[in-house]
JSON list of C-alpha atoms in Angstrom, two decimals:
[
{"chain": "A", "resi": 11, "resn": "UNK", "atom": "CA", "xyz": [0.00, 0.00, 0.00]},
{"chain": "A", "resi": 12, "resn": "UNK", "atom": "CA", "xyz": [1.12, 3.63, -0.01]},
{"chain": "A", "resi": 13, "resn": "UNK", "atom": "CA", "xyz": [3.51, 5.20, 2.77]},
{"chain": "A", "resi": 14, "resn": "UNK", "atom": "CA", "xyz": [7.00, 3.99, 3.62]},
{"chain": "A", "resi": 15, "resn": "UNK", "atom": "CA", "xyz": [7.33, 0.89, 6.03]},
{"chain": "A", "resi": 16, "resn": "UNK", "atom": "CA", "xyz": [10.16, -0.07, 8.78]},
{"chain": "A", "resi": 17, "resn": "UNK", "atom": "CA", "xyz": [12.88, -2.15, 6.92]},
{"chain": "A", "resi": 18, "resn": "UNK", "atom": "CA", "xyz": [13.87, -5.52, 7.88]},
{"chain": "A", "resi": 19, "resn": "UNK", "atom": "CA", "xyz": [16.98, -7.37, 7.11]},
{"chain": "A", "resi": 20, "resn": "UNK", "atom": "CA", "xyz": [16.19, -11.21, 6.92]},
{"chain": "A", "resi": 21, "resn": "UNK", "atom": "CA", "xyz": [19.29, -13.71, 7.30]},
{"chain": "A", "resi": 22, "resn": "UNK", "atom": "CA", "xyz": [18.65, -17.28, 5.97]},
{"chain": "A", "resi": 23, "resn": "UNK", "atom": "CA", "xyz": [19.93, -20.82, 7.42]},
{"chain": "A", "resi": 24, "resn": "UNK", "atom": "CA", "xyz": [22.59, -22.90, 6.19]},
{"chain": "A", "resi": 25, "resn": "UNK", "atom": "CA", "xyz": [20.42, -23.16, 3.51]},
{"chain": "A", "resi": 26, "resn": "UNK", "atom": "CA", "xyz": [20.85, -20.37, 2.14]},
{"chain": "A", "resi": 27, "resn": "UNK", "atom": "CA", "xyz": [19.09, -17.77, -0.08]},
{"chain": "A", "resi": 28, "resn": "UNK", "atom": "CA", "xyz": [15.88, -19.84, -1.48]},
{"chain": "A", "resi": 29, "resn": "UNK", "atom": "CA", "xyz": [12.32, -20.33, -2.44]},
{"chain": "A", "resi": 30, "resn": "UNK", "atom": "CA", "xyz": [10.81, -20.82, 0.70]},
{"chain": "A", "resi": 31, "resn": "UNK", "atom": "CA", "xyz": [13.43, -17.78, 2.07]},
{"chain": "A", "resi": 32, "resn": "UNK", "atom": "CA", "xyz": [11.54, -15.81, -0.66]},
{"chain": "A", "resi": 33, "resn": "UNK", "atom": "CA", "xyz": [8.11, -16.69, 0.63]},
{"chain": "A", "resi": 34, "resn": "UNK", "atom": "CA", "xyz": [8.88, -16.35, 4.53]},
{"chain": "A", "resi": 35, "resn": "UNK", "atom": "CA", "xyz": [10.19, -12.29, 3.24]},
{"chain": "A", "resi": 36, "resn": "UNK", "atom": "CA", "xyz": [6.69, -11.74, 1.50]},
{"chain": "A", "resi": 37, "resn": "UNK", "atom": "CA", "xyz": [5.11, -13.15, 4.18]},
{"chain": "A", "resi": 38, "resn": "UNK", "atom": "CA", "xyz": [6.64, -10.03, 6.13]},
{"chain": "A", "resi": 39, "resn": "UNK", "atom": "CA", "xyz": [6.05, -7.73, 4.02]},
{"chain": "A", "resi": 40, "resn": "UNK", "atom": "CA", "xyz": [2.59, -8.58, 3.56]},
{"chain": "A", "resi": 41, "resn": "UNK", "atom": "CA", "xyz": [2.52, -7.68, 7.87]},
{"chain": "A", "resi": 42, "resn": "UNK", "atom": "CA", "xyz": [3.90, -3.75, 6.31]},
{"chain": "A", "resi": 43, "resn": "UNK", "atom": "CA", "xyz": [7.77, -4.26, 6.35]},
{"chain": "A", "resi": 44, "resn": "UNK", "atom": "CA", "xyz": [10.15, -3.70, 3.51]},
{"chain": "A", "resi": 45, "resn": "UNK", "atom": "CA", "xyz": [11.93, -6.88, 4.03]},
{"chain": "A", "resi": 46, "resn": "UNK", "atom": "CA", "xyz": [15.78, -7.94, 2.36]},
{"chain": "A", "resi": 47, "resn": "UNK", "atom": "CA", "xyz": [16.10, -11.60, 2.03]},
{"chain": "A", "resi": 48, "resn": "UNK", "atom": "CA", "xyz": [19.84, -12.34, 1.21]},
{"chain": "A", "resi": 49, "resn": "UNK", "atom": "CA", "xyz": [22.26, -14.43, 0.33]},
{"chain": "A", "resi": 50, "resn": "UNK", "atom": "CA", "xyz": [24.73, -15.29, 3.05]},
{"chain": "A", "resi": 51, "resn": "UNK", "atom": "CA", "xyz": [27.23, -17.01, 0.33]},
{"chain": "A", "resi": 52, "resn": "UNK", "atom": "CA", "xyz": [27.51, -14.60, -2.30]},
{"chain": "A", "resi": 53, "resn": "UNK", "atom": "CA", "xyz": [31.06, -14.78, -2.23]},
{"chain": "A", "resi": 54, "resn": "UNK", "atom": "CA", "xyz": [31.01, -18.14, -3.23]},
{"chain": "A", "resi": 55, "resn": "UNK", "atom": "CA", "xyz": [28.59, -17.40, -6.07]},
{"chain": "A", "resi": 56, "resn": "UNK", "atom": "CA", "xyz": [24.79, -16.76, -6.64]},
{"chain": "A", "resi": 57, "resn": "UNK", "atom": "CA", "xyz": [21.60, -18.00, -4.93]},
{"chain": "A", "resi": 58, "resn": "UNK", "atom": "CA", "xyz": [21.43, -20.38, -7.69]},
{"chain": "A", "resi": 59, "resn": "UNK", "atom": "CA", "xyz": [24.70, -21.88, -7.94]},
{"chain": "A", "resi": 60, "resn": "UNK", "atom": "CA", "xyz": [25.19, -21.72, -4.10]},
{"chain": "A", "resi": 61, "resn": "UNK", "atom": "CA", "xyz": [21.69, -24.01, -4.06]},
{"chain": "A", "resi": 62, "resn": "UNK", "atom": "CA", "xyz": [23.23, -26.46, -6.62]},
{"chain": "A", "resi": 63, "resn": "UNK", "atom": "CA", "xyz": [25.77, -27.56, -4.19]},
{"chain": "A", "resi": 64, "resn": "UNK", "atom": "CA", "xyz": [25.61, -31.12, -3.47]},
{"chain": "A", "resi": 65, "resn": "UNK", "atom": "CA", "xyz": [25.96, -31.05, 0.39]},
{"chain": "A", "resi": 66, "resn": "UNK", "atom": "CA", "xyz": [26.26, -35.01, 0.12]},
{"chain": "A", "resi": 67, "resn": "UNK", "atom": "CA", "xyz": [29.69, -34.07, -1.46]},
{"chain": "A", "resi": 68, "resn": "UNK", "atom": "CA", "xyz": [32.67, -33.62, 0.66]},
{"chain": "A", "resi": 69, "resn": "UNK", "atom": "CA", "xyz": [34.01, -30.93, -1.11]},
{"chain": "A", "resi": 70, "resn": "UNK", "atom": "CA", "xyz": [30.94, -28.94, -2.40]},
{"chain": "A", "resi": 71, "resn": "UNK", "atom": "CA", "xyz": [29.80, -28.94, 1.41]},
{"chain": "A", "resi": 72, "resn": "UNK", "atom": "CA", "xyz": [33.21, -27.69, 1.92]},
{"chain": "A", "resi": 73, "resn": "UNK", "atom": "CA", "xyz": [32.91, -24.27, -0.80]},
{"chain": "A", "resi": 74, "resn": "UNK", "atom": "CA", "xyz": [29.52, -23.38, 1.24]},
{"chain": "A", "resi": 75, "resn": "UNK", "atom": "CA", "xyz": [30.80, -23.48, 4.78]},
{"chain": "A", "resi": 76, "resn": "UNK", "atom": "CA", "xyz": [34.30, -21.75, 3.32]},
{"chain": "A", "resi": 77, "resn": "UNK", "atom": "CA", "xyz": [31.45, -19.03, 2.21]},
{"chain": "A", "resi": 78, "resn": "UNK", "atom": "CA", "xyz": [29.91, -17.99, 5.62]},
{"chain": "A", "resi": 79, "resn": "UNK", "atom": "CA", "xyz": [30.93, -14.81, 6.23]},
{"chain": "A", "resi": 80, "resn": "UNK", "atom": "CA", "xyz": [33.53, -14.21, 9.31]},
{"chain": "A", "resi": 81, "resn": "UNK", "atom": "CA", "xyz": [32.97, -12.02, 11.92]},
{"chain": "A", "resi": 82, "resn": "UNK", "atom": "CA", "xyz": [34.37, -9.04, 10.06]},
{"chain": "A", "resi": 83, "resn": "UNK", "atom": "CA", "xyz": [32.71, -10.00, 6.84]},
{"chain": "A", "resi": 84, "resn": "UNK", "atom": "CA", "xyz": [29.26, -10.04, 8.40]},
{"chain": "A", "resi": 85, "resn": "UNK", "atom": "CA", "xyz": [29.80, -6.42, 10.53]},
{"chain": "A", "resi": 86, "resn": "UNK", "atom": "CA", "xyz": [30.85, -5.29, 6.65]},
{"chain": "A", "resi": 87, "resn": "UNK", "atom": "CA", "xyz": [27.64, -7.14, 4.95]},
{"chain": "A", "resi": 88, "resn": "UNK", "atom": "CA", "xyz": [25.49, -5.44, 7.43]},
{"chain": "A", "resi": 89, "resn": "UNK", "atom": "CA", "xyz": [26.57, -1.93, 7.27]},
{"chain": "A", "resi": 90, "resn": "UNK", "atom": "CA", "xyz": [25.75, -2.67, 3.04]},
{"chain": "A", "resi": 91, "resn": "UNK", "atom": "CA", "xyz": [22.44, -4.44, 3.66]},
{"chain": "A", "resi": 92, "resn": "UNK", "atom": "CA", "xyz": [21.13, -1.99, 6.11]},
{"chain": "A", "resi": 93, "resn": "UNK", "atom": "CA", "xyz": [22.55, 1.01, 4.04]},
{"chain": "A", "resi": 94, "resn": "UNK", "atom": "CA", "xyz": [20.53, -0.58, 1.12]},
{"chain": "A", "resi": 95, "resn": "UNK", "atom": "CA", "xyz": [16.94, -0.66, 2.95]},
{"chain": "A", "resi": 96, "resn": "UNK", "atom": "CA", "xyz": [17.29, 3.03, 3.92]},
{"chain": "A", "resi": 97, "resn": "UNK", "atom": "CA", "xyz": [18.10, 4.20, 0.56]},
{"chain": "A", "resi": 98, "resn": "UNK", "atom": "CA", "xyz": [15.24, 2.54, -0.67]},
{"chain": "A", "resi": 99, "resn": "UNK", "atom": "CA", "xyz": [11.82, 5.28, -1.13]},
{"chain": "A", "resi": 100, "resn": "UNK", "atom": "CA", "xyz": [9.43, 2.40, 0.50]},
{"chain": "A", "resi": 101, "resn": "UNK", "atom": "CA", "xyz": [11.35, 2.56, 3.58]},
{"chain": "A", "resi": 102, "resn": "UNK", "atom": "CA", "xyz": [10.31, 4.53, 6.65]},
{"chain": "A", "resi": 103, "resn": "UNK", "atom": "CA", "xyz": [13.30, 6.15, 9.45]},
{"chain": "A", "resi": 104, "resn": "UNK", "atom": "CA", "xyz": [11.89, 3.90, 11.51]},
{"chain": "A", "resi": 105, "resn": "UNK", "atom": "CA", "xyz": [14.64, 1.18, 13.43]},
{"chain": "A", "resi": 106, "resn": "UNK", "atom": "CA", "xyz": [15.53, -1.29, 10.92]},
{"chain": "A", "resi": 107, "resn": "UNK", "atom": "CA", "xyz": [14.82, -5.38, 12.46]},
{"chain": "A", "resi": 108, "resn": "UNK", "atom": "CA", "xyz": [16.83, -8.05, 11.69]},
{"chain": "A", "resi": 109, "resn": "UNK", "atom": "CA", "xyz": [16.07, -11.63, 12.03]},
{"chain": "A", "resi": 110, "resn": "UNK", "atom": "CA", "xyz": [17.84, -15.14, 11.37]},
{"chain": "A", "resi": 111, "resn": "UNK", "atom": "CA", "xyz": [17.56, -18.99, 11.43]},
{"chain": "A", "resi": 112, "resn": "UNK", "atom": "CA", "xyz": [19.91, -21.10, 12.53]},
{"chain": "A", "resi": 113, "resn": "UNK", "atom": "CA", "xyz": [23.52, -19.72, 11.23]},
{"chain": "A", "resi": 114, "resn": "UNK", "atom": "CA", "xyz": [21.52, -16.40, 10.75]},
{"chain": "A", "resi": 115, "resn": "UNK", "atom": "CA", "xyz": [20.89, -15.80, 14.31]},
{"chain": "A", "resi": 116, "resn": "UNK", "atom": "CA", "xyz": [24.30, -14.98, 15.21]},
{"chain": "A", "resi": 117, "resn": "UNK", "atom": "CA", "xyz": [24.29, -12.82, 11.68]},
{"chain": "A", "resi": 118, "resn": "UNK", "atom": "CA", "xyz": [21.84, -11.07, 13.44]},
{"chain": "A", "resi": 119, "resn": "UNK", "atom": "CA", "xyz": [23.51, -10.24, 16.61]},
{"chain": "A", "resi": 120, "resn": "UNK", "atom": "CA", "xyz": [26.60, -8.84, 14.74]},
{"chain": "A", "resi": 121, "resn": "UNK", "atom": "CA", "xyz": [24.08, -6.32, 12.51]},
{"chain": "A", "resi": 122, "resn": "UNK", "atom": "CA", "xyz": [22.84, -5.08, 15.81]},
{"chain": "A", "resi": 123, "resn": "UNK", "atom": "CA", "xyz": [26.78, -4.45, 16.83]},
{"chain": "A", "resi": 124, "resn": "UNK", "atom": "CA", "xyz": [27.51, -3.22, 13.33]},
{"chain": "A", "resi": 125, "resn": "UNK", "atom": "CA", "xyz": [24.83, -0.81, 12.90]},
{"chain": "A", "resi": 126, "resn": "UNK", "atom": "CA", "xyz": [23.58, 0.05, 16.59]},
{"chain": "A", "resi": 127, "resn": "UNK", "atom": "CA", "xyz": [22.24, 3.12, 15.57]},
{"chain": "A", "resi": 128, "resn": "UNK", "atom": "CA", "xyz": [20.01, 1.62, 13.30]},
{"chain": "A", "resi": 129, "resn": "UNK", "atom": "CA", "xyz": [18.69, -1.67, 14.69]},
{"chain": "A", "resi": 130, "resn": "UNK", "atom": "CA", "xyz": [15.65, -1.80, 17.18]},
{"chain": "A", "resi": 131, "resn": "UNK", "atom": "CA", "xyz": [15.25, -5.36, 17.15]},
{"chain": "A", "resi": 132, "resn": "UNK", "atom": "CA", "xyz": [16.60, -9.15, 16.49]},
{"chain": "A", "resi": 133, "resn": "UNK", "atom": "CA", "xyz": [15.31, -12.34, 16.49]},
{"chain": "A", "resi": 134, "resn": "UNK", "atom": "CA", "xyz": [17.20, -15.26, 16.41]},
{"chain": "A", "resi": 135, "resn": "UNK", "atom": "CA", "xyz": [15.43, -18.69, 15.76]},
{"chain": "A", "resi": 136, "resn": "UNK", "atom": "CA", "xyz": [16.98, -22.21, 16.68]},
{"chain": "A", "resi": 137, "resn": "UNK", "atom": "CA", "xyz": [20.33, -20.35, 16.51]},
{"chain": "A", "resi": 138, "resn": "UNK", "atom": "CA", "xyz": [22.17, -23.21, 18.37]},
{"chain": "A", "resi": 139, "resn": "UNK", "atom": "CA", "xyz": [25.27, -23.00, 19.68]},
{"chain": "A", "resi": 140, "resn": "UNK", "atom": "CA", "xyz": [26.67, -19.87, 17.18]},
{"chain": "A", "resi": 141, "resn": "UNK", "atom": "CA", "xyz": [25.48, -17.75, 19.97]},
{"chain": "A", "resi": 142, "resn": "UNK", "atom": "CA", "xyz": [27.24, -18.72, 22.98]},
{"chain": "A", "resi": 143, "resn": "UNK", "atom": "CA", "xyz": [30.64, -19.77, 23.09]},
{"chain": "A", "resi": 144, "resn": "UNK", "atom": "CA", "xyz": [34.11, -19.43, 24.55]},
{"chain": "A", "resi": 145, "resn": "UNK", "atom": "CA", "xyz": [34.93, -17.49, 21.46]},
{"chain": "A", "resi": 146, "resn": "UNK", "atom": "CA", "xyz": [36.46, -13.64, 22.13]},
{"chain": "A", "resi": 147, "resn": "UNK", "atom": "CA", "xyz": [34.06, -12.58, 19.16]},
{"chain": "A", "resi": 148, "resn": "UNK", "atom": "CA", "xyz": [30.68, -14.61, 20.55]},
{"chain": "A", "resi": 149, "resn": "UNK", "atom": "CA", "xyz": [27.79, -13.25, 19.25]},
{"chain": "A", "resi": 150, "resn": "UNK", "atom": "CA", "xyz": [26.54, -13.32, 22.92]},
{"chain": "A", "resi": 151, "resn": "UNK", "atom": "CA", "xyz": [29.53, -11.29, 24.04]},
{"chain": "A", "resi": 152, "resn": "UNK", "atom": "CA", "xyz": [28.50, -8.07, 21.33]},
{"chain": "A", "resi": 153, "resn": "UNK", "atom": "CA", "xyz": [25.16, -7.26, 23.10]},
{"chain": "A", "resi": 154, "resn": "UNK", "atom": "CA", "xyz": [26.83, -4.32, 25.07]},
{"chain": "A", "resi": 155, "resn": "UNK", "atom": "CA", "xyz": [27.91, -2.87, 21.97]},
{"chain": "A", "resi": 156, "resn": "UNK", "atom": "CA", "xyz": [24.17, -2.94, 20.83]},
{"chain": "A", "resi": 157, "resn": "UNK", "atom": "CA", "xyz": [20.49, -0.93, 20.98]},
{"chain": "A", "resi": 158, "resn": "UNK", "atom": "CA", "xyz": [18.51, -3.56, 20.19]},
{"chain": "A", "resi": 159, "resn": "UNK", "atom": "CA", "xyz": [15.75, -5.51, 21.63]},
{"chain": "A", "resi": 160, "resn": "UNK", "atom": "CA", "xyz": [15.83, -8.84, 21.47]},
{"chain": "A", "resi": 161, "resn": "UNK", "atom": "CA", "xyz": [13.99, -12.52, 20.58]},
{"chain": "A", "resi": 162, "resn": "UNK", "atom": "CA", "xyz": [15.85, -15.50, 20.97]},
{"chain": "A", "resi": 163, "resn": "UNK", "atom": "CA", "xyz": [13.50, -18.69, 20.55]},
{"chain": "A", "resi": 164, "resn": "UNK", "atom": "CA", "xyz": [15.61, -22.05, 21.67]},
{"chain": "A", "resi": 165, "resn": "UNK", "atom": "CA", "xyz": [14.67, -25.10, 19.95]},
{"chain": "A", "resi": 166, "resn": "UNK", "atom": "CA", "xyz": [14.38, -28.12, 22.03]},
{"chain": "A", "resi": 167, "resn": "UNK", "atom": "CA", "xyz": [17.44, -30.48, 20.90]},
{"chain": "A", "resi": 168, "resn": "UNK", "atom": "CA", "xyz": [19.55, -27.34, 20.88]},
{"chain": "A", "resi": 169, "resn": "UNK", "atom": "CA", "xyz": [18.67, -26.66, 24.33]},
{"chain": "A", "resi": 170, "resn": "UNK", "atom": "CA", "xyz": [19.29, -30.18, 25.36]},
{"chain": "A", "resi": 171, "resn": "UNK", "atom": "CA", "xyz": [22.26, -30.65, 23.41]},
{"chain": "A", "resi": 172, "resn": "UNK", "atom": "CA", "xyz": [23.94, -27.23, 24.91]},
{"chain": "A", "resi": 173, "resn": "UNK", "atom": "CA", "xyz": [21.70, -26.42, 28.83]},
{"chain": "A", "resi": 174, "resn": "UNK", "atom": "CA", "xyz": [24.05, -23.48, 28.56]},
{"chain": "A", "resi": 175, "resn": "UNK", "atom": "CA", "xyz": [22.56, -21.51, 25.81]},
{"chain": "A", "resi": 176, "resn": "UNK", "atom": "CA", "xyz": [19.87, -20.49, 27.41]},
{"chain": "A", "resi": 177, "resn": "UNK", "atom": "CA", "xyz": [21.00, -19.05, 30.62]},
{"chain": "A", "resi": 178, "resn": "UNK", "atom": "CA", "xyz": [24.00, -18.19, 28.93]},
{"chain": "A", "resi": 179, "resn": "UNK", "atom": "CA", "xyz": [21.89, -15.36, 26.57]},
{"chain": "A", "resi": 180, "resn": "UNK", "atom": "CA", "xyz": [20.07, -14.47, 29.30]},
{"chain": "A", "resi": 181, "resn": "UNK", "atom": "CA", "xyz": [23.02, -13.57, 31.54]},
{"chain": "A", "resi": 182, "resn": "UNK", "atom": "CA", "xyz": [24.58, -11.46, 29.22]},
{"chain": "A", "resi": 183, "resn": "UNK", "atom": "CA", "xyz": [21.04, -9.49, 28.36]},
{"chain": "A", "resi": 184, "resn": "UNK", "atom": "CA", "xyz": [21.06, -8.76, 31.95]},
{"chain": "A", "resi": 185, "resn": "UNK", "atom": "CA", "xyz": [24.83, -7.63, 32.32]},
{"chain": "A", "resi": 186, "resn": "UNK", "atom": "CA", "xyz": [24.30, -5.57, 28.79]},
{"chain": "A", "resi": 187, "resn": "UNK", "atom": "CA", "xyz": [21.28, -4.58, 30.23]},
{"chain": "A", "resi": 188, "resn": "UNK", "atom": "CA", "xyz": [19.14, -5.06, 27.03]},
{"chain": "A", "resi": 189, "resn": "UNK", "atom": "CA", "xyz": [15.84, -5.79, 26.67]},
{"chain": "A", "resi": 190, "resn": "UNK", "atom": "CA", "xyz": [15.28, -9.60, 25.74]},
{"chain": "A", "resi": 191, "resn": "UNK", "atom": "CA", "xyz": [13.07, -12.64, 25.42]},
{"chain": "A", "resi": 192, "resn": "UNK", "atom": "CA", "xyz": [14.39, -16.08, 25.71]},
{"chain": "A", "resi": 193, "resn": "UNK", "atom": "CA", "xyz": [12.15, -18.85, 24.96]},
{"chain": "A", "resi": 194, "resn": "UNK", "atom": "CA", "xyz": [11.89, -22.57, 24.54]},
{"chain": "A", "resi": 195, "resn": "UNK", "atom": "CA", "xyz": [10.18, -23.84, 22.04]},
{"chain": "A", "resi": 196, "resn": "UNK", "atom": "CA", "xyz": [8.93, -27.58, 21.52]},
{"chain": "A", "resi": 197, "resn": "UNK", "atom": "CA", "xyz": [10.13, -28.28, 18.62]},
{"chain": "A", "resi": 198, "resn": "UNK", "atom": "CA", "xyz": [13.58, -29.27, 17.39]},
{"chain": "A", "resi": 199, "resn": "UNK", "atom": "CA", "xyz": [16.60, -27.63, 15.35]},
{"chain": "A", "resi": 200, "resn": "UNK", "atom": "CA", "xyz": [14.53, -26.10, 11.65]},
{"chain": "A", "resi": 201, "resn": "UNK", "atom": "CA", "xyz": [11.37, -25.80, 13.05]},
{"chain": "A", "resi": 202, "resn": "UNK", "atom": "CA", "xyz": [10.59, -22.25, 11.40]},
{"chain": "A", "resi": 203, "resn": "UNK", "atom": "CA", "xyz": [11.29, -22.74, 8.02]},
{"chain": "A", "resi": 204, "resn": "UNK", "atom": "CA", "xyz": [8.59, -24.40, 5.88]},
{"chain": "A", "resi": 205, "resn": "UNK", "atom": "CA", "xyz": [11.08, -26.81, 3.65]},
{"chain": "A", "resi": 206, "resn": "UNK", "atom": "CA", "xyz": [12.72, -28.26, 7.04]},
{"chain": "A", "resi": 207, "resn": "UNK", "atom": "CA", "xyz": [12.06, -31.58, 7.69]},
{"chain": "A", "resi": 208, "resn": "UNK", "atom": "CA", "xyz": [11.63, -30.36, 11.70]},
{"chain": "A", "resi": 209, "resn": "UNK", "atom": "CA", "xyz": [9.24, -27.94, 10.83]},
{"chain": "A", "resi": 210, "resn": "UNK", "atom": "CA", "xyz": [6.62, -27.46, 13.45]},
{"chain": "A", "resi": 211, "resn": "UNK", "atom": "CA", "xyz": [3.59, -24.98, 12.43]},
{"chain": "A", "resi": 212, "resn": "UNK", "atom": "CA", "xyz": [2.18, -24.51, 15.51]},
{"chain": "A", "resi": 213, "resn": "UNK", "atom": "CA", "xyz": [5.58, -23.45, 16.70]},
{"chain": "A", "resi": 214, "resn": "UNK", "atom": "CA", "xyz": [6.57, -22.03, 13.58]},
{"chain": "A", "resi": 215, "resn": "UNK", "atom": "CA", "xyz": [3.28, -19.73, 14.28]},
{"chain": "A", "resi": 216, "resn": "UNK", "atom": "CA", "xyz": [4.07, -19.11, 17.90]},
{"chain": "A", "resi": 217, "resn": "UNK", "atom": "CA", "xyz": [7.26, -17.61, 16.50]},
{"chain": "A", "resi": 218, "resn": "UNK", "atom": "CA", "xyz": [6.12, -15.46, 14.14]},
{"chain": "A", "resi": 219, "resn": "UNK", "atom": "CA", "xyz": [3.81, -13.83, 16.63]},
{"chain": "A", "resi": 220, "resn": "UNK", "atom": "CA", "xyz": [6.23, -12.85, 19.40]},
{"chain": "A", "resi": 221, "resn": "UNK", "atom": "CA", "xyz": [8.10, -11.61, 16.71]},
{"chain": "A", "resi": 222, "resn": "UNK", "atom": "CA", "xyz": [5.59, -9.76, 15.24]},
{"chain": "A", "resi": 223, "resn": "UNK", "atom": "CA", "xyz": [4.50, -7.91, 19.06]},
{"chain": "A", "resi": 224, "resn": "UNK", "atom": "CA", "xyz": [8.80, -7.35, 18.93]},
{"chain": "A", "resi": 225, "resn": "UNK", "atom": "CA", "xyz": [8.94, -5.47, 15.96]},
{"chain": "A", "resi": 226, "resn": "UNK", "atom": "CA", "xyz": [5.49, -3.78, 16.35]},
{"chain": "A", "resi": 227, "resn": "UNK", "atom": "CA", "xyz": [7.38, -2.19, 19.76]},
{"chain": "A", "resi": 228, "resn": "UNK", "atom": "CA", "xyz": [10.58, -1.73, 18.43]},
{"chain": "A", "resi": 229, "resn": "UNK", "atom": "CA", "xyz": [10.45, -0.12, 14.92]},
{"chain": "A", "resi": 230, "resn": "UNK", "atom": "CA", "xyz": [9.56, 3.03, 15.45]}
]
């Protein structure tokens, strides 16, 4: 419709850049969002070629996860992507969200570092153990550096496979002393995206809700 919307900056899974990525960005936008799917491995190639890949293969498997941007790329990717959405005459002034599935909730976190002036929210779904580690440049570790509110929905084998995810985020929300949900969900690793074979639609729903009540408080 007419009038200029929030942007929102939408990181995919290991997956990638793909059909049902497509869809799950209109679905956004359909909510009033000017929403930029992308592709995490573009230095490895396009959408396309990158969904080619034959995972099953040793070293095809290996080109995608040599693609994944570092630390530095992804601070670098997200000062371009959210440059991007604001040049764009559909989007509003409003905070930019970002949001990302497995791999692409720690993407997330480090756009909310990289651009702190411009992100008022992140959600992170069934982002696993890329969140919290020992690792100087943990995700989990940038939240200080950050203006964000936060959504970080746990799925169950995650949060069985690493108990210290949870309390982990939630510890350093507290010391950063950012605004934060999170959640366990009942459903395992995927559950979100349509063309998982762990996807859970009533969970997949509950998701899209709270994140829905996020943004609708945060991009303003």
């Amino acid at each position: 419709g007419a009038g200029s919307w929030p942007g929102v900056l939408l990181w995919p899974d290991a997956g990638g850049l793909r059909p049902v990525k497509r869809d799950m960005g209109k679905r956004l936008a359909g909510q009033g969002y000017v929403v930029l799917v992308v592709n995490p491995y573009y230095r490895a190639g396009s959408a396309k070629e990158i969904a080619a890949l034959n995972t099953q293969i040793p070293e095809q498997a290996a080109k995608r996860t040599a693609a994944r941007p570092s630390p530095e790329g992804a601070a670098r990717d997200s000062v371009a992507f959210v440059a991007y959405l604001d040049a764009l005459k559909e989007t509003s002034n409003a905070k930019v969200g970002v949001q990302g599935y497995c791999m692409g909730g720690a993407l997330s976190v480090r756009t909310a570092a990289a651009v702190p002036g411009r992100i008022g929210a992140v959600g992170s779904f069934h982002g696993g153990n890329g969140l919290v580690s020992a690792d100087p440049a943990s995700p989990h570790l940038l939240f200080p550096a950050t203006q964000a509110r936060y959504l970080f929905a746990t799925a169950k084998n995650d949060n069985e496979s690493n108990p210290a995810i949870m309390p982990g985020l939630k510890d350093a929300l507290d010391k950063a002393g950012r605004p934060g949900i999170v959640d366990l969900y009942q459903a395992n690793h995927g559950w979100c995206v349509p063309d998982s074979v762990q996807y859970n639609q009533a969970e997949a729903e509950r998701a899209w809700t709270a994140l829905g009540a996020m943004y609708k408080q945060a991009l303003v």
